[in-house]
Amino acid sequence: MKILVTGGAGFIGSAVVRHIIGNTQDSVINLDKLTYAGNLESLGDSSSHERYAFEQVDICDRAELDRVFHEYQPDRIMHLAAESHVDRSIDGPAAFIETNIFGTYTLLEAARAYWSSLNAERKGSFRFHHISTDEVYGDLDGPEDLFTETTPYAPSSPYSASKASSDHLVRAWHRTYGLPILITNCSNNYGPYHFPEKLIPLVILNALEGKPLPVYGKGNQVRDWLYVEDHARALYKVVTEGKIGETYNIGGHNEKQNIAVVHGICELLEELAPGNPHSRRSNENRASDRVGAGFSSLVTYVTDRPGHDLRYAIDASKIQRELGWTPEESFETGLRKTVQWYLDNLEWCRRVQDGSYQRERLGANV
Ligand code: NAD
């Protein structure tokens, strides 16, 4: 199969590309605009594989989308390209409306024109898989409640409202035009190649530098965490085995309060980076007035984000029952792997933080 992955230079998209190239015989066309969030260095060896191609294209550009469809003749589309950072959507919603809503509409129309032109056999096997978030459901009231595939939409932020809009468009293109779609709504992802603006990498990198570890409000927001490679496996299952028109919720059954996640990272760093000057055991720390304080003493509570949802948690029983997918990582094993990955890949982080990953690709004009 030829799979066109939009947003394949992003955090989850790059995990999907690495999974397909590393574990299947399928080819990938990675279509990405390379915004600040796109980093081709996240693809590792996959980017030099003969089954991999890259196209720097904006999903809002219909002519370019038509060209790519015509040139590569994909069998599947996995649509991950999006503006994805909630805080950025509060500061500047326009890009979220443009890419997440207008871009998804443009991609749907290009896909529909291409799909209509296929012969009966290829038309029958074509799929458009839209990757979305559990944030479209708003937050949960009761401590035991879970989001199911039929939970009504109630998005709170410009980001989640734009993703909800895109989900509605994708469903409408199925109901109205018969486009063979699949939708997945997933909980918070974490793992390698996550941009340092997101909670888990931010805390790891700030802690190593002795900077404050910012925690919104009281840190009592609950998120259901899923290791990104488990998500990539789930997405591949859905795009290959999912039933047309269906939605699948994906989650890790790992509900944690943000403050517990932050302290969990600090404890792992105490174990995995004992020589760091900000650790509990370091000589410098022992000699200072922060004796025995360690990484956890860097936690700093900051004013909560407006419209911050308190609790998200996913009921992932449908994908488990119907497609046989379950996560392989527990939060404990996944977090340990993640912290270790950041310790081993500080150079990748430095190139993101100082912007050199962007400057060099502009120079190389890839
Ligand atoms: P990301 O921000 O890391 O990556 C987004 C990618 O899309 C980047 O490579 C960027 O260059 C590209 N892009 C942005 N605008 C584009 C445009 N107009 N045209 C083409 N490419 C464009 O995002 P992510 O965390 O990898 O999320 C991927 C998808 O998964 C998103 O749709 C997001 O809503 C969804 N999702 C994310 C999470 C999470 O925890 N990160 C959870 C559930 C669902």
Coordinates of C-alpha atoms and ligand atoms in Angstrom, one line a residue:
M1 CA 0.0 0.0 0.0
K2 CA 0.9 3.6 -0.5
I3 CA 0.0 5.6 2.6
L4 CA -0.1 9.4 2.4
V5 CA 0.6 10.8 5.9
T6 CA -0.1 14.5 6.5
G7 CA 1.9 16.0 9.3
G8 CA 4.4 13.3 9.2
A9 CA 7.2 15.6 10.5
G10 CA 5.3 16.2 13.7
F11 CA 5.4 14.3 17.0
I12 CA 2.8 11.6 16.3
G13 CA 3.1 11.7 12.5
S14 CA 6.8 10.9 12.7
A15 CA 6.0 8.0 15.0
V16 CA 3.5 6.8 12.4
V17 CA 6.0 7.1 9.6
R18 CA 8.7 5.3 11.6
H19 CA 6.2 2.5 12.5
I20 CA 5.1 2.0 8.8
I21 CA 8.6 2.0 7.4
G22 CA 10.0 -0.1 10.2
N23 CA 7.3 -2.7 10.6
T24 CA 5.4 -3.0 7.3
Q25 CA 6.1 -3.3 3.6
D26 CA 4.0 -0.2 2.9
S27 CA 5.3 3.0 1.3
V28 CA 4.8 6.5 2.9
I29 CA 4.4 9.9 1.3
N30 CA 5.0 12.4 4.1
L31 CA 3.1 15.6 3.2
D32 CA 4.0 18.4 5.6
K33 CA 4.2 22.2 5.5
L34 CA 7.0 22.2 8.1
T35 CA 5.7 24.7 10.5
Y36 CA 7.7 25.3 13.7
A37 CA 6.3 21.9 14.9
G38 CA 7.6 20.0 11.8
N39 CA 11.0 18.5 12.2
L40 CA 12.4 16.1 9.6
E41 CA 15.1 15.1 12.1
S42 CA 12.4 13.2 14.1
L43 CA 12.1 10.7 11.3
G44 CA 15.5 9.1 12.0
D45 CA 16.6 6.5 9.4
S46 CA 13.1 6.2 7.9
S47 CA 13.7 9.4 5.8
S48 CA 16.4 7.7 3.8
H49 CA 14.4 4.6 3.1
E50 CA 13.4 3.8 -0.5
R51 CA 9.7 3.4 0.5
Y52 CA 9.7 7.0 1.9
A53 CA 9.0 10.2 0.0
F54 CA 8.6 13.8 1.3
E55 CA 6.5 16.7 -0.1
Q56 CA 6.6 20.1 1.6
V57 CA 3.0 21.1 1.0
D58 CA 0.4 23.1 2.9
I59 CA -2.9 21.2 3.3
C60 CA -4.7 24.5 2.4
D61 CA -3.1 24.5 -1.1
R62 CA -5.6 22.6 -3.3
A63 CA -3.5 22.7 -6.5
E64 CA -0.5 21.2 -4.7
L65 CA -2.7 18.5 -3.1
D66 CA -4.1 17.6 -6.5
R67 CA -0.6 17.3 -7.8
V68 CA 0.5 15.0 -5.0
F69 CA -2.5 12.7 -5.3
H70 CA -2.0 12.5 -9.1
E71 CA 1.7 11.8 -8.8
Y72 CA 1.7 9.2 -6.0
Q73 CA -1.8 7.6 -6.3
P74 CA -2.1 6.8 -2.6
D75 CA -4.3 3.9 -1.3
R76 CA -4.8 5.4 2.2
I77 CA -4.6 8.9 3.8
M78 CA -3.7 9.3 7.4
H79 CA -4.5 13.0 8.3
L80 CA -2.5 14.2 11.2
A81 CA -1.4 17.7 10.0
A82 CA -2.8 20.3 12.5
E83 CA -1.9 23.1 14.7
S84 CA -1.9 21.2 18.0
H85 CA -0.8 23.4 21.0
V86 CA -3.6 24.6 23.2
D87 CA -1.7 27.6 24.7
R88 CA -0.9 28.8 21.2
S89 CA -4.5 28.5 20.2
I90 CA -5.5 30.8 23.0
D91 CA -2.8 33.4 22.0
G92 CA -3.6 33.2 18.3
P93 CA -6.5 31.1 17.1
A94 CA -6.3 32.1 13.4
A95 CA -3.8 29.5 12.4
F96 CA -5.9 26.8 14.0
I97 CA -9.0 27.8 12.1
E98 CA -7.0 28.0 8.9
T99 CA -5.2 24.6 9.1
N100 CA -7.5 22.5 11.2
I101 CA -10.8 23.5 9.6
F102 CA -10.0 25.0 6.2
G103 CA -7.1 22.7 5.6
T104 CA -9.1 19.6 6.5
Y105 CA -11.9 20.8 4.2
T106 CA -9.4 21.3 1.4
L107 CA -7.8 17.9 1.9
L108 CA -11.3 16.3 2.0
E109 CA -12.2 17.9 -1.3
A110 CA -8.9 16.9 -3.0
A111 CA -9.3 13.4 -1.6
R112 CA -12.9 13.2 -2.9
A113 CA -12.0 14.3 -6.4
Y114 CA -9.1 11.7 -6.5
W115 CA -11.2 8.9 -5.0
S116 CA -14.0 9.6 -7.5
S117 CA -11.5 9.1 -10.3
L118 CA -10.4 5.7 -9.2
N119 CA -11.5 2.4 -10.7
A120 CA -14.1 0.3 -8.7
E121 CA -11.5 -1.9 -7.0
R122 CA -9.2 0.9 -5.8
K123 CA -12.2 3.1 -4.9
G124 CA -13.5 0.2 -2.7
S125 CA -10.2 -0.1 -0.8
F126 CA -9.5 3.6 -0.4
R127 CA -9.7 5.1 3.1
F128 CA -9.4 8.6 4.6
H129 CA -8.4 8.3 8.2
H130 CA -8.8 11.5 10.3
I131 CA -6.7 11.6 13.5
S132 CA -8.3 13.7 16.3
T133 CA -8.2 14.2 20.0
D134 CA -10.3 13.4 23.1
E135 CA -10.4 17.2 23.8
V136 CA -13.4 17.5 21.4
Y137 CA -15.5 16.0 24.2
G138 CA -14.8 18.8 26.8
D139 CA -14.1 17.6 30.3
L140 CA -15.7 14.9 32.5
D141 CA -17.9 15.5 35.5
G142 CA -17.8 12.4 37.6
P143 CA -14.6 10.8 38.8
E144 CA -15.6 7.5 37.2
D145 CA -16.9 8.9 33.9
L146 CA -15.2 8.0 30.6
F147 CA -15.4 9.4 27.0
T148 CA -17.0 6.9 24.7
E149 CA -17.5 7.2 20.9
T150 CA -21.0 8.6 21.5
T151 CA -20.1 11.2 24.1
P152 CA -21.5 14.6 22.8
Y153 CA -18.9 17.1 21.6
A154 CA -18.3 20.1 24.0
P155 CA -14.9 21.6 23.1
S156 CA -13.5 24.2 25.4
S157 CA -10.5 25.8 23.7
P158 CA -10.0 27.2 20.2
Y159 CA -7.8 24.2 19.5
S160 CA -10.4 21.6 20.5
A161 CA -13.2 23.6 18.8
S162 CA -11.2 23.6 15.6
K163 CA -10.5 19.8 15.9
A164 CA -14.2 19.2 16.6
S165 CA -15.1 21.2 13.5
S166 CA -12.8 19.1 11.4
D167 CA -14.3 15.8 12.8
H168 CA -17.8 17.1 11.8
L169 CA -16.6 17.9 8.3
V170 CA -15.0 14.4 7.9
R171 CA -18.3 12.7 9.1
A172 CA -20.3 14.9 6.7
W173 CA -18.1 14.0 3.7
H174 CA -18.9 10.4 4.5
R175 CA -22.7 10.9 5.0
T176 CA -23.1 13.3 2.0
Y177 CA -20.6 12.0 -0.6
G178 CA -19.9 8.4 0.7
L179 CA -16.2 9.1 1.1
P180 CA -14.8 6.1 3.0
I181 CA -13.6 7.6 6.3
L182 CA -12.4 6.5 9.7
I183 CA -12.0 8.8 12.7
T184 CA -9.9 8.2 15.9
N185 CA -10.0 10.3 19.0
C186 CA -7.0 9.8 21.2
S187 CA -5.9 10.9 24.7
N188 CA -2.6 12.8 25.6
N189 CA 0.4 11.3 23.9
Y190 CA 4.0 11.3 25.3
G191 CA 7.3 9.8 24.2
P192 CA 10.4 10.5 22.1
Y193 CA 10.6 13.5 19.8
H194 CA 7.9 15.5 21.7
F195 CA 8.5 19.2 21.3
P196 CA 9.9 20.9 24.4
E197 CA 6.8 23.2 24.7
K198 CA 4.7 20.3 25.9
L199 CA 4.4 19.3 29.6
I200 CA 6.6 16.2 29.8
P201 CA 9.6 17.2 27.7
L202 CA 9.4 20.8 29.2
V203 CA 9.6 19.4 32.7
I204 CA 12.5 17.0 31.9
L205 CA 14.6 19.7 30.1
N206 CA 13.9 22.5 32.7
A207 CA 14.7 20.2 35.6
L208 CA 18.1 19.3 34.0
E209 CA 18.9 23.0 33.8
G210 CA 17.6 23.8 37.2
K211 CA 14.8 26.0 35.8
P212 CA 11.3 26.3 37.4
L213 CA 8.9 23.4 36.5
P214 CA 5.7 25.3 35.7
V215 CA 2.5 23.6 36.9
Y216 CA -0.9 25.2 36.0
G217 CA -3.2 26.0 38.9
K218 CA -3.0 23.3 41.6
G219 CA -1.8 20.7 39.1
N220 CA -4.9 18.6 39.7
Q221 CA -5.9 18.3 36.0
V222 CA -6.2 14.6 35.1
R223 CA -5.0 13.4 31.7
D224 CA -5.1 9.9 30.3
W225 CA -1.5 9.3 29.0
L226 CA -0.7 7.1 26.0
Y227 CA 2.9 6.2 24.8
V228 CA 3.2 7.6 21.2
E229 CA 4.4 4.3 19.7
D230 CA 1.3 2.6 21.1
H231 CA -0.8 5.3 19.4
A232 CA 1.1 4.7 16.1
R233 CA 0.3 1.0 16.2
A234 CA -3.4 1.7 17.0
L235 CA -3.6 4.1 14.0
Y236 CA -2.1 1.6 11.7
K237 CA -4.6 -1.0 12.9
V238 CA -7.5 1.4 12.3
V239 CA -6.4 2.5 8.8
T240 CA -5.9 -1.2 7.7
E241 CA -8.7 -3.0 9.6
G242 CA -11.2 -0.3 10.8
K243 CA -14.8 -0.3 9.6
I244 CA -15.7 2.5 7.2
G245 CA -17.6 5.4 8.9
E246 CA -16.6 4.3 12.4
T247 CA -15.0 6.3 15.2
Y248 CA -12.5 4.6 17.6
N249 CA -11.4 6.1 20.9
I250 CA -7.8 5.4 21.8
G251 CA -6.4 5.7 25.3
G252 CA -3.9 4.2 27.7
H253 CA -6.0 3.7 30.9
N254 CA -3.3 5.8 32.5
E255 CA -5.1 8.6 34.3
K256 CA -2.7 10.8 36.2
Q257 CA -2.9 14.3 37.8
N258 CA -0.4 16.7 36.1
I259 CA 1.4 17.2 39.5
A260 CA 1.9 13.5 39.9
V261 CA 3.4 13.3 36.4
V262 CA 5.8 16.1 37.2
H263 CA 6.9 14.5 40.5
G264 CA 7.2 11.1 38.7
I265 CA 9.6 12.7 36.2
C266 CA 11.6 14.3 39.0
E267 CA 11.9 10.9 40.7
L268 CA 13.1 9.2 37.5
L269 CA 15.6 12.0 37.0
E270 CA 17.0 11.4 40.5
E271 CA 17.6 7.8 39.5
L272 CA 18.8 8.3 35.9
A273 CA 20.7 11.6 36.2
P274 CA 22.2 11.5 39.7
G275 CA 25.2 13.5 38.7
N276 CA 23.2 16.5 37.6
P277 CA 23.9 19.5 39.8
H278 CA 20.2 19.9 40.6
S279 CA 19.6 16.4 41.7
R280 CA 19.2 15.4 45.4
R281 CA 22.5 13.6 45.5
S282 CA 24.8 16.0 43.7
N283 CA 27.7 17.5 45.6
E284 CA 26.8 21.0 44.7
N285 CA 23.3 20.6 46.0
R286 CA 24.6 19.0 49.2
A287 CA 26.8 22.1 49.7
S288 CA 24.0 24.6 49.1
D289 CA 20.9 25.5 51.2
R290 CA 18.8 23.3 48.9
V291 CA 20.2 20.2 50.7
G292 CA 18.3 17.1 49.8
A293 CA 15.7 19.2 47.8
G294 CA 16.4 17.7 44.4
F295 CA 14.5 18.2 41.2
S296 CA 11.0 18.3 42.9
S297 CA 12.0 21.6 44.6
L298 CA 11.9 23.3 41.2
V299 CA 8.0 22.9 40.9
T300 CA 6.4 26.3 40.5
Y301 CA 2.7 26.8 40.5
V302 CA 1.5 29.3 37.8
T303 CA -1.9 30.9 37.0
D304 CA -4.2 28.4 35.4
R305 CA -4.9 28.5 31.7
P306 CA -8.4 29.9 30.9
G307 CA -11.0 27.3 30.1
H308 CA -8.7 24.5 31.3
D309 CA -10.5 21.2 31.4
L310 CA -10.1 19.3 34.6
R311 CA -10.4 15.7 33.6
Y312 CA -10.1 13.6 30.4
A313 CA -10.3 9.8 30.3
I314 CA -10.9 7.5 27.5
D315 CA -13.0 4.3 27.2
A316 CA -10.9 2.4 24.7
S317 CA -12.9 -0.8 24.9
K318 CA -14.2 -0.6 21.3
I319 CA -10.8 -0.6 19.6
Q320 CA -9.7 -3.4 22.0
R321 CA -12.8 -5.5 21.3
E322 CA -13.2 -4.9 17.5
L323 CA -9.6 -4.6 16.4
G324 CA -7.7 -6.3 19.2
W325 CA -5.5 -3.3 20.0
T326 CA -4.1 -2.8 23.5
P327 CA -1.3 -0.5 24.7
E328 CA 2.0 -2.3 25.3
E329 CA 3.5 0.3 27.7
S330 CA 2.2 1.1 31.1
F331 CA 2.7 4.8 32.2
E332 CA 5.6 3.7 34.4
T333 CA 7.5 1.9 31.6
G334 CA 6.6 4.5 29.0
L335 CA 7.7 7.4 31.2
R336 CA 11.0 5.7 32.1
K337 CA 11.7 5.1 28.4
T338 CA 10.8 8.8 27.6
V339 CA 13.0 10.3 30.3
Q340 CA 15.9 8.0 29.2
W341 CA 15.3 9.0 25.6
Y342 CA 15.6 12.7 26.4
L343 CA 18.8 12.1 28.4
D344 CA 20.2 10.3 25.4
N345 CA 19.1 12.8 22.8
L346 CA 19.9 16.2 24.3
E347 CA 21.4 17.2 20.9
W348 CA 18.0 16.8 19.2
C349 CA 16.5 19.0 22.0
R350 CA 19.2 21.6 21.7
R351 CA 18.6 21.9 17.9
V352 CA 14.8 22.4 18.6
Q353 CA 15.4 24.9 21.4
D354 CA 17.9 27.0 19.5
G355 CA 16.0 26.8 16.2
S356 CA 18.8 25.3 14.2
Y357 CA 16.5 22.4 13.0
Q358 CA 14.5 25.2 11.1
R359 CA 17.4 27.4 10.0
E360 CA 19.3 24.5 8.4
R361 CA 16.3 23.1 6.5
L362 CA 15.5 26.6 5.2
G363 CA 19.1 26.8 4.0
A364 CA 18.9 23.4 2.4
N365 CA 15.4 24.2 1.0
V366 CA 14.0 20.7 1.5
Ligands
NAD1 P1 2.5 18.4 16.0 O1 2.1 19.8 16.3 O2 3.7 17.8 16.7 O3 2.7 18.2 14.4 C1 1.8 18.7 13.5 C2 2.5 18.6 12.1 O4 1.6 19.1 11.1 C3 3.8 19.3 12.0 O5 4.8 18.5 11.3 C4 3.5 20.5 11.1 O6 4.5 21.0 10.3 C5 2.3 20.0 10.3 N1 1.4 21.0 9.8 C6 0.9 22.0 10.5 N2 0.1 22.8 9.7 C7 0.1 22.2 8.4 C8 -0.4 22.6 7.2 N3 -1.2 23.6 7.0 N4 -0.2 21.8 6.1 C9 0.6 20.7 6.2 N5 1.2 20.4 7.4 C10 1.0 21.1 8.5 O7 1.2 17.6 16.4 P2 1.0 16.1 17.0 O8 1.1 16.2 18.5 O9 1.9 15.2 16.3 O10 -0.5 15.8 16.6 C11 -0.8 15.2 15.4 C12 -2.3 15.1 15.3 O11 -2.8 14.2 16.4 C13 -3.1 16.4 15.4 O12 -4.1 16.4 14.5 C14 -3.6 16.4 16.8 O13 -4.8 17.1 16.9 C15 -3.8 14.9 17.1 N6 -3.7 14.5 18.5 C16 -2.6 14.9 19.2 C17 -2.5 14.4 20.6 C18 -1.2 14.7 21.4 O14 -1.2 14.4 22.6 N7 -0.2 15.3 20.9 C19 -3.5 13.6 21.1 C20 -4.6 13.3 20.3 C21 -4.6 13.7 19.0

